[in-house]
C-alpha positions as MATLAB code, in Angstrom:
seq = 'XXXXXXXXXXXXXXXXXXXXXXXXXXXXXXXXXXXXXXXXXXXXXXXXXXXXXXXXXXXXXXXXXXXXXXXXXXXXXXXXXXXXXXXXXXXXXXXXXXXXXXXXXXXXXXXXXXXXXXXXXXXXXXXX';
ca = [
       0.054    0.056   -0.059;
       1.177    3.643   -0.832;
      -0.437    6.677    0.440;
       0.430   10.112   -0.304;
      -0.922   13.645   -0.652;
      -0.536   15.617   -3.963;
      -1.824   19.069   -4.750;
      -4.260   18.845   -1.633;
      -5.569   15.565   -2.820;
      -5.062   12.057   -1.366;
      -3.312    9.380   -3.535;
      -3.919    5.854   -2.582;
      -2.346    2.854   -4.437;
      -3.338   -0.615   -3.256;
      -1.999   -3.958   -4.527;
      -2.767   -7.595   -3.814;
      -3.609   -8.304   -0.226;
      -3.917   -4.491    0.622;
      -6.961   -4.407   -1.490;
      -9.319   -7.160   -0.367;
     -12.787   -6.783    0.908;
     -11.604   -7.115    4.566;
      -8.818   -4.502    4.043;
     -11.369   -2.096    2.435;
     -13.854   -2.531    5.264;
     -11.018   -1.720    7.787;
      -9.123    0.997    5.868;
     -12.121    3.125    4.629;
     -13.386    4.287    7.976;
      -9.912    5.475    8.755;
      -9.464    7.263    5.482;
     -12.852    8.967    5.961;
     -11.385   10.624    9.120;
      -8.790   12.266    7.223;
      -8.944   16.224    7.109;
     -11.039   17.790    4.597;
     -12.544   21.272    4.102;
      -9.373   23.225    3.827;
      -6.522   23.061    1.291;
      -3.908   25.485    0.102;
      -6.549   26.669   -2.188;
      -8.550   28.009    0.824;
     -11.335   27.079    2.982;
     -14.293   25.100    1.645;
     -12.120   23.125   -0.716;
     -12.536   19.348   -0.515;
      -9.801   16.878   -0.680;
     -10.566   14.089   -3.072;
      -9.226   10.459   -3.505;
      -7.222    9.259   -6.550;
      -7.228    5.522   -5.989;
      -5.544    2.764   -8.002;
      -6.288   -0.848   -7.302;
      -4.021   -3.617   -8.858;
      -4.069   -7.237   -8.631;
      -7.008   -7.399   -6.239;
      -9.339  -10.089   -5.151;
     -11.739   -7.329   -4.063;
     -15.336   -7.808   -4.785;
     -18.404   -5.480   -4.754;
     -18.506   -5.430   -1.019;
     -15.181   -3.945   -0.714;
     -15.600   -1.595   -3.773;
     -18.962   -0.226   -2.265;
     -17.065    0.672    0.824;
     -14.405    2.486   -1.200;
     -17.043    4.556   -3.058;
     -17.990    6.182    0.289;
     -15.023    7.991   -0.078;
     -14.934   11.268   -2.383;
     -13.414    9.707   -5.113;
     -12.141   11.596   -8.150;
     -10.237    8.883  -10.136;
     -10.127    5.084   -9.904;
      -8.096    2.663  -11.914;
      -9.169   -0.966  -11.261;
      -7.468   -4.255  -11.841;
     -10.312   -6.105  -10.092;
     -11.736   -9.304  -11.986;
     -14.158  -10.078   -9.231;
     -16.194   -6.900   -9.538;
     -19.559   -7.207  -11.072;
     -21.813   -4.737  -13.032;
     -23.006   -3.620   -9.567;
     -19.565   -1.838   -9.092;
     -19.866   -0.154  -12.386;
     -23.394    1.095  -11.222;
     -21.892    2.205   -8.060;
     -19.372    4.449  -10.005;
     -22.433    5.943  -11.810;
     -23.665    7.291   -8.332;
     -20.436    9.281   -7.361;
     -20.917   12.781   -6.589;
     -17.790   13.932   -8.359;
     -18.318   14.978  -12.025;
     -15.268   13.047  -13.480;
     -14.266    9.424  -12.833;
     -11.632    7.601  -14.667;
     -11.915    3.816  -14.941;
      -9.042    2.027  -16.418;
      -7.488   -1.498  -16.285;
      -9.237   -4.932  -15.734;
     -12.853   -4.569  -14.794;
     -15.160   -7.200  -16.074;
     -18.074   -4.790  -16.566;
     -20.594   -5.589  -19.208;
     -21.051   -3.423  -22.387;
     -24.468   -2.298  -20.840;
     -23.086   -1.447  -17.448;
     -20.297    0.536  -19.220;
     -23.026    2.362  -21.213;
     -24.944    3.166  -18.037;
     -21.789    4.487  -16.404;
     -21.070    6.680  -19.372;
     -24.522    7.926  -19.702;
     -24.552    8.968  -16.143;
     -21.150   10.663  -16.341;
     -20.587   11.854  -19.916;
     -17.228   13.214  -19.021;
     -15.963    9.883  -17.621;
     -13.090    8.552  -19.337;
     -13.317    4.835  -19.849;
     -10.421    2.593  -20.870;
     -11.366   -0.924  -19.740;
     -10.193   -4.352  -20.706;
     -12.587   -7.190  -20.130;
     -11.474   -9.338  -17.281;
     -12.795  -12.520  -18.500;
];
């Protein structure tokens, strides 16, 4: 696991065992307690999470927990996710999401995601 702060935002890189359902359920409550509401840009600015998940066994359960954070960018290599996770991404409050990597979302789920977030950048490779 690698964690950093860049330009007032949080960068989280999770690999392998650091990105399981159990790890997400334990880690996300801690991450949600990190300071927000003030950055170098001034008060009222929020800090967003840029997350990269690689070689993960995480399922929709862990991904749903992760999506409770203010995510701006997500890079996924999670072959155990389903269309439910793509639909969860559609619900993000942030106007932009980046989805790249191995995510076994159906064409219909990717279309729903793109329709809900027209500015979303999608570069997915089918995990199956």
